[in-house]
């Protein structure tokens, strides 16, 4: 699996933990998604990820806190839950895009010759 798929998986795993939603959201984004470059992502996911990045950087930090902490601090619990849901949705899209890029193998039985010693003889 590619690195961005692993990062989204790790972020979703954090979101599924038992802490406060805002703490989970900050940890998921800062620890796993912040460093993803847009060009690493499938084209279908880039716009949604750019929207996520804007939401997570929309508030200027105060008193030494980071931009992400400040942005999440200003969110209601409902908004934080919606952002967490958007991360899950992006993860789904990343997985679907990864599936689309896989090569289909031929299913034609004649395409693969079975060696005689593996064939059942009657």
Short mmCIF file of N, CA and C in Angstrom, two decimals:
data_model
loop_
_atom_site.label_atom_id
_atom_site.label_comp_id
_atom_site.label_asym_id
_atom_site.label_seq_id
_atom_site.Cartn_x
_atom_site.Cartn_y
_atom_site.Cartn_z
N UNK A 1 0.84 -1.19 0.00
CA UNK A 1 0.00 0.00 0.00
C UNK A 1 0.87 1.24 0.00
N UNK A 2 0.33 2.27 -0.56
CA UNK A 2 1.12 3.49 -0.63
C UNK A 2 1.10 4.22 0.71
N UNK A 3 2.03 5.11 0.85
CA UNK A 3 2.21 5.84 2.09
C UNK A 3 0.98 6.63 2.50
N UNK A 4 0.31 7.30 1.56
CA UNK A 4 -0.86 8.10 1.94
C UNK A 4 -2.02 7.23 2.41
N UNK A 5 -2.15 6.03 1.89
CA UNK A 5 -3.19 5.12 2.37
C UNK A 5 -2.90 4.75 3.82
N UNK A 6 -1.66 4.44 4.11
CA UNK A 6 -1.27 4.10 5.48
C UNK A 6 -1.51 5.27 6.43
N UNK A 7 -1.22 6.47 5.97
CA UNK A 7 -1.42 7.66 6.82
C UNK A 7 -2.90 7.89 7.11
N UNK A 8 -3.74 7.74 6.09
CA UNK A 8 -5.18 7.88 6.32
C UNK A 8 -5.70 6.80 7.25
N UNK A 9 -5.21 5.57 7.10
CA UNK A 9 -5.61 4.50 7.99
C UNK A 9 -5.25 4.84 9.44
N UNK A 10 -4.04 5.32 9.65
CA UNK A 10 -3.60 5.68 11.00
C UNK A 10 -4.46 6.82 11.56
N UNK A 11 -4.81 7.78 10.72
CA UNK A 11 -5.65 8.89 11.17
C UNK A 11 -7.04 8.40 11.57
N UNK A 12 -7.60 7.50 10.77
CA UNK A 12 -8.93 6.95 11.08
C UNK A 12 -8.87 6.12 12.36
N UNK A 13 -7.78 5.41 12.57
CA UNK A 13 -7.62 4.63 13.80
C UNK A 13 -7.61 5.55 15.02
N UNK A 14 -6.97 6.69 14.92
CA UNK A 14 -6.97 7.67 16.02
C UNK A 14 -8.38 8.20 16.24
N UNK A 15 -9.08 8.50 15.16
CA UNK A 15 -10.44 9.01 15.27
C UNK A 15 -11.38 8.00 15.92
N UNK A 16 -11.08 6.73 15.81
CA UNK A 16 -11.92 5.68 16.39
C UNK A 16 -11.59 5.40 17.86
N UNK A 17 -10.62 6.10 18.42
CA UNK A 17 -10.25 5.87 19.82
C UNK A 17 -11.27 6.51 20.75
N UNK A 18 -11.00 6.49 22.02
CA UNK A 18 -11.99 6.89 23.03
C UNK A 18 -11.81 8.28 23.63
N UNK A 19 -10.88 9.06 23.16
CA UNK A 19 -10.68 10.40 23.70
C UNK A 19 -11.75 11.38 23.22
N UNK A 20 -11.68 12.59 23.73
CA UNK A 20 -12.53 13.68 23.28
C UNK A 20 -12.36 13.88 21.78
N UNK A 21 -13.45 14.17 21.07
CA UNK A 21 -13.40 14.28 19.60
C UNK A 21 -12.41 15.34 19.14
N UNK A 22 -12.31 16.44 19.86
CA UNK A 22 -11.38 17.48 19.43
C UNK A 22 -9.93 17.03 19.57
N UNK A 23 -9.61 16.33 20.66
CA UNK A 23 -8.25 15.81 20.84
C UNK A 23 -7.92 14.77 19.77
N UNK A 24 -8.91 13.92 19.46
CA UNK A 24 -8.69 12.90 18.43
C UNK A 24 -8.46 13.55 17.07
N UNK A 25 -9.24 14.60 16.78
CA UNK A 25 -9.12 15.28 15.49
C UNK A 25 -7.75 15.94 15.34
N UNK A 26 -7.31 16.64 16.38
CA UNK A 26 -5.98 17.28 16.34
C UNK A 26 -4.90 16.23 16.14
N UNK A 27 -4.96 15.16 16.91
CA UNK A 27 -3.94 14.11 16.81
C UNK A 27 -3.96 13.44 15.44
N UNK A 28 -5.14 13.12 14.94
CA UNK A 28 -5.25 12.45 13.65
C UNK A 28 -4.64 13.31 12.55
N UNK A 29 -4.96 14.59 12.55
CA UNK A 29 -4.47 15.47 11.48
C UNK A 29 -2.99 15.78 11.65
N UNK A 30 -2.60 16.23 12.85
CA UNK A 30 -1.19 16.62 13.07
C UNK A 30 -0.23 15.45 12.89
N UNK A 31 -0.59 14.30 13.46
CA UNK A 31 0.34 13.17 13.47
C UNK A 31 0.37 12.38 12.17
N UNK A 32 -0.72 12.45 11.39
CA UNK A 32 -0.79 11.55 10.25
C UNK A 32 -1.09 12.20 8.90
N UNK A 33 -1.76 13.34 8.89
CA UNK A 33 -2.19 13.90 7.61
C UNK A 33 -1.50 15.21 7.23
N UNK A 34 -0.99 15.91 8.18
CA UNK A 34 -0.42 17.24 7.95
C UNK A 34 0.67 17.22 6.87
N UNK A 35 1.48 16.20 6.85
CA UNK A 35 2.64 16.16 5.96
C UNK A 35 2.35 15.60 4.57
N UNK A 36 1.11 15.21 4.30
CA UNK A 36 0.79 14.68 2.99
C UNK A 36 0.82 15.81 1.96
N UNK A 37 1.51 15.57 0.87
CA UNK A 37 1.56 16.53 -0.24
C UNK A 37 0.42 16.24 -1.20
N UNK A 38 -0.15 17.29 -1.76
CA UNK A 38 -1.28 17.11 -2.67
C UNK A 38 -0.95 16.19 -3.84
N UNK A 39 0.26 16.26 -4.36
CA UNK A 39 0.60 15.44 -5.52
C UNK A 39 0.78 13.96 -5.18
N UNK A 40 0.80 13.61 -3.89
CA UNK A 40 0.85 12.21 -3.47
C UNK A 40 -0.52 11.56 -3.59
N UNK A 41 -1.56 12.37 -3.60
CA UNK A 41 -2.93 11.87 -3.55
C UNK A 41 -3.51 11.65 -4.94
N UNK A 42 -4.45 10.72 -5.04
CA UNK A 42 -5.16 10.56 -6.31
C UNK A 42 -5.90 11.86 -6.66
N UNK A 43 -6.04 12.14 -7.92
CA UNK A 43 -6.67 13.39 -8.37
C UNK A 43 -8.07 13.54 -7.78
N UNK A 44 -8.82 12.45 -7.67
CA UNK A 44 -10.19 12.51 -7.17
C UNK A 44 -10.28 12.97 -5.72
N UNK A 45 -9.18 12.90 -4.97
CA UNK A 45 -9.18 13.21 -3.54
C UNK A 45 -8.60 14.59 -3.25
N UNK A 46 -7.88 15.15 -4.18
CA UNK A 46 -7.12 16.38 -3.92
C UNK A 46 -7.98 17.56 -3.48
N UNK A 47 -9.10 17.77 -4.12
CA UNK A 47 -9.95 18.92 -3.76
C UNK A 47 -10.50 18.76 -2.34
N UNK A 48 -10.97 17.56 -2.00
CA UNK A 48 -11.48 17.31 -0.65
C UNK A 48 -10.40 17.46 0.40
N UNK A 49 -9.19 17.02 0.07
CA UNK A 49 -8.08 17.16 1.01
C UNK A 49 -7.69 18.63 1.17
N UNK A 50 -7.74 19.39 0.09
CA UNK A 50 -7.45 20.83 0.17
C UNK A 50 -8.49 21.53 1.04
N UNK A 51 -9.75 21.11 0.94
CA UNK A 51 -10.81 21.66 1.81
C UNK A 51 -10.52 21.34 3.27
N UNK A 52 -10.11 20.10 3.53
CA UNK A 52 -9.76 19.70 4.89
C UNK A 52 -8.60 20.55 5.42
N UNK A 53 -7.59 20.73 4.59
CA UNK A 53 -6.44 21.53 5.00
C UNK A 53 -6.86 22.98 5.33
N UNK A 54 -7.74 23.56 4.51
CA UNK A 54 -8.22 24.93 4.79
C UNK A 54 -8.95 25.00 6.12
N UNK A 55 -9.80 24.02 6.39
CA UNK A 55 -10.56 24.00 7.65
C UNK A 55 -9.61 23.87 8.84
N UNK A 56 -8.59 23.05 8.70
CA UNK A 56 -7.67 22.80 9.81
C UNK A 56 -6.65 23.93 10.00
N UNK A 57 -6.62 24.89 9.08
CA UNK A 57 -5.69 26.02 9.18
C UNK A 57 -6.40 27.37 9.14
N UNK A 58 -7.68 27.41 9.44
CA UNK A 58 -8.42 28.66 9.25
C UNK A 58 -8.33 29.65 10.40
N UNK A 59 -7.85 29.24 11.56
CA UNK A 59 -7.79 30.14 12.71
C UNK A 59 -6.33 30.42 13.07
N UNK A 60 -6.03 31.69 13.29
CA UNK A 60 -4.67 32.08 13.70
C UNK A 60 -4.43 31.62 15.14
N UNK A 61 -3.25 31.08 15.40
CA UNK A 61 -2.96 30.58 16.75
C UNK A 61 -2.75 31.70 17.76
N UNK A 62 -3.00 31.38 19.02
CA UNK A 62 -2.79 32.31 20.13
C UNK A 62 -1.86 31.68 21.16
N UNK A 63 -1.06 32.51 21.80
CA UNK A 63 -0.25 32.08 22.95
C UNK A 63 0.54 30.80 22.72
N UNK A 64 1.16 30.67 21.58
CA UNK A 64 2.04 29.54 21.33
C UNK A 64 1.36 28.26 20.89
N UNK A 65 0.04 28.25 20.78
CA UNK A 65 -0.62 27.04 20.29
C UNK A 65 -0.46 26.98 18.77
N UNK A 66 -0.61 25.82 18.21
CA UNK A 66 -0.50 25.67 16.77
C UNK A 66 -1.78 26.05 16.05
N UNK A 67 -1.66 26.23 14.76
CA UNK A 67 -2.82 26.59 13.93
C UNK A 67 -3.90 25.52 13.99
N UNK A 68 -3.50 24.27 13.98
CA UNK A 68 -4.48 23.18 13.99
C UNK A 68 -5.23 23.17 15.32
N UNK A 69 -4.51 23.29 16.42
CA UNK A 69 -5.17 23.34 17.73
C UNK A 69 -6.12 24.52 17.82
N UNK A 70 -5.71 25.66 17.32
CA UNK A 70 -6.56 26.85 17.36
C UNK A 70 -7.81 26.65 16.51
N UNK A 71 -7.65 26.07 15.34
CA UNK A 71 -8.79 25.84 14.46
C UNK A 71 -9.78 24.86 15.07
N UNK A 72 -9.28 23.79 15.66
CA UNK A 72 -10.16 22.80 16.28
C UNK A 72 -10.79 23.35 17.54
N UNK A 73 -10.05 24.16 18.29
CA UNK A 73 -10.59 24.76 19.50
C UNK A 73 -11.83 25.60 19.19
N UNK A 74 -11.83 26.28 18.06
CA UNK A 74 -12.95 27.14 17.67
C UNK A 74 -14.16 26.36 17.13
N UNK A 75 -13.97 25.08 16.84
CA UNK A 75 -15.06 24.26 16.31
C UNK A 75 -15.98 23.82 17.45
N UNK A 76 -17.25 23.65 17.12
CA UNK A 76 -18.16 22.99 18.05
C UNK A 76 -17.88 21.49 17.98
N UNK A 77 -18.43 20.73 18.92
CA UNK A 77 -18.26 19.28 18.86
C UNK A 77 -18.88 18.71 17.58
N UNK A 78 -20.00 19.29 17.19
CA UNK A 78 -20.65 18.83 15.96
C UNK A 78 -19.76 19.10 14.75
N UNK A 79 -19.18 20.30 14.68
CA UNK A 79 -18.27 20.62 13.56
C UNK A 79 -17.06 19.69 13.57
N UNK A 80 -16.50 19.43 14.74
CA UNK A 80 -15.35 18.53 14.84
C UNK A 80 -15.73 17.13 14.36
N UNK A 81 -16.93 16.69 14.71
CA UNK A 81 -17.40 15.39 14.23
C UNK A 81 -17.57 15.36 12.72
N UNK A 82 -18.03 16.47 12.15
CA UNK A 82 -18.19 16.56 10.70
C UNK A 82 -16.83 16.52 10.00
N UNK A 83 -15.84 17.17 10.57
CA UNK A 83 -14.49 17.14 9.99
C UNK A 83 -13.91 15.73 10.09
N UNK A 84 -14.15 15.07 11.23
CA UNK A 84 -13.70 13.69 11.39
C UNK A 84 -14.37 12.80 10.34
N UNK A 85 -15.64 13.03 10.10
CA UNK A 85 -16.35 12.26 9.06
C UNK A 85 -15.75 12.52 7.69
N UNK A 86 -15.33 13.77 7.44
CA UNK A 86 -14.73 14.07 6.14
C UNK A 86 -13.40 13.33 5.96
N UNK A 87 -12.66 13.14 7.05
CA UNK A 87 -11.42 12.36 6.98
C UNK A 87 -11.74 10.91 6.63
N UNK A 88 -12.77 10.37 7.25
CA UNK A 88 -13.19 9.01 6.93
C UNK A 88 -13.62 8.90 5.47
N UNK A 89 -14.36 9.89 4.99
CA UNK A 89 -14.80 9.90 3.59
C UNK A 89 -13.60 9.97 2.63
N UNK A 90 -12.62 10.80 2.98
CA UNK A 90 -11.42 10.89 2.15
C UNK A 90 -10.66 9.57 2.13
N UNK A 91 -10.59 8.92 3.28
CA UNK A 91 -9.93 7.61 3.35
C UNK A 91 -10.62 6.62 2.42
N UNK A 92 -11.94 6.63 2.44
CA UNK A 92 -12.71 5.75 1.54
C UNK A 92 -12.37 6.05 0.08
N UNK A 93 -12.31 7.31 -0.27
CA UNK A 93 -12.00 7.69 -1.65
C UNK A 93 -10.57 7.28 -2.03
N UNK A 94 -9.65 7.42 -1.10
CA UNK A 94 -8.26 7.00 -1.36
C UNK A 94 -8.22 5.51 -1.63
N UNK A 95 -8.95 4.73 -0.82
CA UNK A 95 -8.98 3.28 -1.02
C UNK A 95 -9.62 2.91 -2.36
N UNK A 96 -10.71 3.57 -2.70
CA UNK A 96 -11.37 3.29 -3.98
C UNK A 96 -10.45 3.63 -5.15
N UNK A 97 -9.72 4.73 -5.03
CA UNK A 97 -8.78 5.11 -6.09
C UNK A 97 -7.64 4.10 -6.19
N UNK A 98 -7.20 3.59 -5.05
CA UNK A 98 -6.14 2.58 -5.06
C UNK A 98 -6.62 1.31 -5.75
N UNK A 99 -7.89 0.94 -5.52
CA UNK A 99 -8.45 -0.23 -6.18
C UNK A 99 -8.55 -0.02 -7.68
N UNK A 100 -8.88 1.20 -8.10
CA UNK A 100 -9.01 1.49 -9.53
C UNK A 100 -7.68 1.36 -10.26
N UNK A 101 -6.58 1.56 -9.56
CA UNK A 101 -5.26 1.53 -10.18
C UNK A 101 -4.67 0.13 -10.27
N UNK A 102 -5.35 -0.87 -9.72
CA UNK A 102 -4.83 -2.22 -9.77
C UNK A 102 -5.12 -2.85 -11.12
N UNK A 103 -4.24 -3.71 -11.54
CA UNK A 103 -4.37 -4.37 -12.84
C UNK A 103 -5.23 -5.62 -12.66
N UNK A 104 -6.22 -5.77 -13.52
CA UNK A 104 -7.05 -6.97 -13.51
C UNK A 104 -6.29 -8.10 -14.21
N UNK A 105 -6.28 -9.24 -13.58
CA UNK A 105 -5.63 -10.41 -14.17
C UNK A 105 -6.64 -11.16 -15.02
N UNK A 106 -6.18 -11.80 -16.06
CA UNK A 106 -7.11 -12.55 -16.92
C UNK A 106 -7.70 -13.73 -16.16
N UNK A 107 -8.97 -14.01 -16.41
CA UNK A 107 -9.64 -15.13 -15.77
C UNK A 107 -9.84 -16.30 -16.73
N UNK A 108 -9.32 -16.17 -17.91
CA UNK A 108 -9.45 -17.21 -18.92
C UNK A 108 -8.59 -18.41 -18.51
N UNK A 109 -9.22 -19.56 -18.31
CA UNK A 109 -8.49 -20.75 -17.88
C UNK A 109 -7.46 -21.21 -18.90
N UNK A 110 -7.71 -20.91 -20.16
CA UNK A 110 -6.76 -21.31 -21.19
C UNK A 110 -5.51 -20.44 -21.19
N UNK A 111 -5.58 -19.29 -20.56
CA UNK A 111 -4.45 -18.36 -20.56
C UNK A 111 -3.32 -18.87 -19.68
N UNK A 112 -3.65 -19.73 -18.71
CA UNK A 112 -2.63 -20.23 -17.80
C UNK A 112 -2.51 -21.74 -18.01
N UNK A 113 -1.35 -22.14 -18.48
CA UNK A 113 -1.13 -23.56 -18.73
C UNK A 113 -0.70 -24.24 -17.43
N UNK A 114 -1.38 -25.31 -17.08
CA UNK A 114 -1.04 -26.06 -15.88
C UNK A 114 -0.04 -27.14 -16.27
N UNK A 115 1.08 -27.19 -15.57
CA UNK A 115 2.07 -28.24 -15.89
C UNK A 115 1.45 -29.63 -15.73
N UNK A 116 1.89 -30.55 -16.55
CA UNK A 116 1.32 -31.89 -16.57
C UNK A 116 1.40 -32.58 -15.22
N UNK A 117 2.48 -32.38 -14.47
CA UNK A 117 2.62 -33.07 -13.19
C UNK A 117 1.64 -32.54 -12.13
N UNK A 118 1.04 -31.35 -12.38
CA UNK A 118 0.05 -30.82 -11.47
C UNK A 118 -1.37 -31.18 -11.90
N UNK A 119 -1.53 -31.67 -13.10
CA UNK A 119 -2.84 -32.03 -13.60
C UNK A 119 -3.27 -33.36 -13.01
N UNK A 120 -4.55 -33.45 -12.74
CA UNK A 120 -5.09 -34.71 -12.24
C UNK A 120 -5.27 -35.64 -13.43
N UNK A 121 -4.72 -36.81 -13.34
CA UNK A 121 -4.86 -37.75 -14.46
C UNK A 121 -5.90 -38.79 -14.10
N UNK A 122 -6.61 -39.23 -15.06
CA UNK A 122 -7.70 -40.13 -14.82
C UNK A 122 -7.42 -41.45 -15.25
#
